[in-house]
mmCIF file of C-alpha atoms in Angstrom:
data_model
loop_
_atom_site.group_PDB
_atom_site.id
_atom_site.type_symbol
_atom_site.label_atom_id
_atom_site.label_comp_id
_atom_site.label_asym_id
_atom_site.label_seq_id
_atom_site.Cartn_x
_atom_site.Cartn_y
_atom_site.Cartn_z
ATOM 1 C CA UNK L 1 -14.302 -4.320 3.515
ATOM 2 C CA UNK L 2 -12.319 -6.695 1.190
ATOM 3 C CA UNK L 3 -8.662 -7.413 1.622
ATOM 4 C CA UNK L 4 -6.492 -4.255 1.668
ATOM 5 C CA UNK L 5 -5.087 -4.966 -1.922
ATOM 6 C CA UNK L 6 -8.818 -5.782 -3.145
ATOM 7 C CA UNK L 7 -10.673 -2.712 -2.577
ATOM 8 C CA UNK L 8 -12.830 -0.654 -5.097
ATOM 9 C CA UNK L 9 -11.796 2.825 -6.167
ATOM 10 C CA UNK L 10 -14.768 4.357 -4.086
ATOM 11 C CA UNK L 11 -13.514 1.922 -1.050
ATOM 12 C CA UNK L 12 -9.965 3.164 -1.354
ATOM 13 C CA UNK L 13 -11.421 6.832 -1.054
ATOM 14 C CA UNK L 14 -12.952 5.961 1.513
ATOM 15 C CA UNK L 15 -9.782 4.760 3.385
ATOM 16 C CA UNK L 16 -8.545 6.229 6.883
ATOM 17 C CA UNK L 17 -5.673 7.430 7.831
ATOM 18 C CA UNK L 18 -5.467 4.017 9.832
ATOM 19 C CA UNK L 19 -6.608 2.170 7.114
ATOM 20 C CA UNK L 20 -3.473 3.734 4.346
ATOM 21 C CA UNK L 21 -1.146 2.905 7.427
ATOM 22 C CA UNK L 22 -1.930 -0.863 8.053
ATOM 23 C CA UNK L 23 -1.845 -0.545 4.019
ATOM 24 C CA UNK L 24 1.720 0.647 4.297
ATOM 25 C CA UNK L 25 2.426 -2.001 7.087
ATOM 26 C CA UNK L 26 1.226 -4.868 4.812
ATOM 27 C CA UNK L 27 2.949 -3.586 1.668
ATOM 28 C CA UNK L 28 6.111 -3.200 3.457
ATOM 29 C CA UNK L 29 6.043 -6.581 4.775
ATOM 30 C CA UNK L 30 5.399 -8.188 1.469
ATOM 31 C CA UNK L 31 8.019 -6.147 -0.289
ATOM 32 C CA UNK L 32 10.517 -7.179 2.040
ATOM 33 C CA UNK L 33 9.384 -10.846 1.173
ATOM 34 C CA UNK L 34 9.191 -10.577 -2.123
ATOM 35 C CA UNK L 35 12.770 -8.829 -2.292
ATOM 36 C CA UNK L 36 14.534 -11.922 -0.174
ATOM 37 C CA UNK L 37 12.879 -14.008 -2.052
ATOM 38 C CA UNK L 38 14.250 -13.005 -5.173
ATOM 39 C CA UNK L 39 17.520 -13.088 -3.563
ATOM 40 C CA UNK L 40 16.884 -16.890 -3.868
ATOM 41 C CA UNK L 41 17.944 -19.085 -6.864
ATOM 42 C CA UNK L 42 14.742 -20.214 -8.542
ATOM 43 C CA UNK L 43 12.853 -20.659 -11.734
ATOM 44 C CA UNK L 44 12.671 -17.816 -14.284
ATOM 45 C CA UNK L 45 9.226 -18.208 -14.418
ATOM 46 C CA UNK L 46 8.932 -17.671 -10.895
ATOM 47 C CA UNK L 47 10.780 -14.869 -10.786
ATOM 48 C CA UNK L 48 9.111 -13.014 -13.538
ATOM 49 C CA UNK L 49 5.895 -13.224 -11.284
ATOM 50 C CA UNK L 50 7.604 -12.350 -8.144
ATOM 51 C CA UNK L 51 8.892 -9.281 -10.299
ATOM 52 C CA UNK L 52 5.845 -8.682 -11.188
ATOM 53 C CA UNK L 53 3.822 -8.726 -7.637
ATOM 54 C CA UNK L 54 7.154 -6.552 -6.062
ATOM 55 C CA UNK L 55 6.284 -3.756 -8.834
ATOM 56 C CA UNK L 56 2.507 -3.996 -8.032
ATOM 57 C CA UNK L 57 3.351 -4.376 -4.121
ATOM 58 C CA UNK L 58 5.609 -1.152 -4.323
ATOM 59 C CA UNK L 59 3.137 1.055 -6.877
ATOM 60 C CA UNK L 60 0.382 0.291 -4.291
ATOM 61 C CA UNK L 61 2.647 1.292 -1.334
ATOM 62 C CA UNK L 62 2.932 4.575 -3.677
ATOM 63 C CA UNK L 63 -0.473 5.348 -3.842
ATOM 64 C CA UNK L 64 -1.219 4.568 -0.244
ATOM 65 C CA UNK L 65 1.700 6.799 1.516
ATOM 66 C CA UNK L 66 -0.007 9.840 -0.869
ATOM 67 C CA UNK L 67 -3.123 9.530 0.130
ATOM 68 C CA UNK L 68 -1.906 9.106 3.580
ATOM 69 C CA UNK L 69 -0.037 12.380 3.288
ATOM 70 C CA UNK L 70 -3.187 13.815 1.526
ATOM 71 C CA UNK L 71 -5.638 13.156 4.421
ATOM 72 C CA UNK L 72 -2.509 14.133 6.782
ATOM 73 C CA UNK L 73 -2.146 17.916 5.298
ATOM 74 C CA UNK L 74 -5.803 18.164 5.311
ATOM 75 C CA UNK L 75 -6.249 17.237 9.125
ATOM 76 C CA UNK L 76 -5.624 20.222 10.678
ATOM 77 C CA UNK L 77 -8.389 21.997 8.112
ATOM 78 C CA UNK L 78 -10.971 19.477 9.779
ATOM 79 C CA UNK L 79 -9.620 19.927 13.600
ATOM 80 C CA UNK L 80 -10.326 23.781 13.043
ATOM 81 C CA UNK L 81 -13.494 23.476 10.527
ATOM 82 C CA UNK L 82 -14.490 21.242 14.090
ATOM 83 C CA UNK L 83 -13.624 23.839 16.565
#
């Protein structure tokens, strides 16, 4: 599989529940980055990217903790589809 902010649409469908939360892990790390970093006085040029990578960073974060919660709610359908 590629990197976790690299995959294909069928890939990210394809995602585990372990998969979405290393996702979250990751995203949550480089938020946090991003966020202290910005803190920091720098170029406006620099900034405007980091901006930029924070808003894709948090809108993927988004779309991992639903899918997440998707797969979640539909666990105990496939524990007692199982049993």
């Amino acid at each position: 599989m590629h990197p976790i902010s690299h995959v294909t649409i069928d890939e990210f469908t394809a995602l585990t529940p372990a998969d979405h939360s290393l996702a979250l892990h990751h995203y949550g790390q480089q938020i946090t980055l991003l966020e202290n970093r910005l803190q920091l006085p720098g170029r406006a040029d620099a900034r405007d990217i980091m901006q930029d990578e924070l808003s894709r960073c948090l809108t993927l974060r988004k779309l991992h903790v639903a899918a997440l919660a998707e797969q979640l709610a539909l666990l105990p359908t496939r524990v007692a589809a199982a049993a």
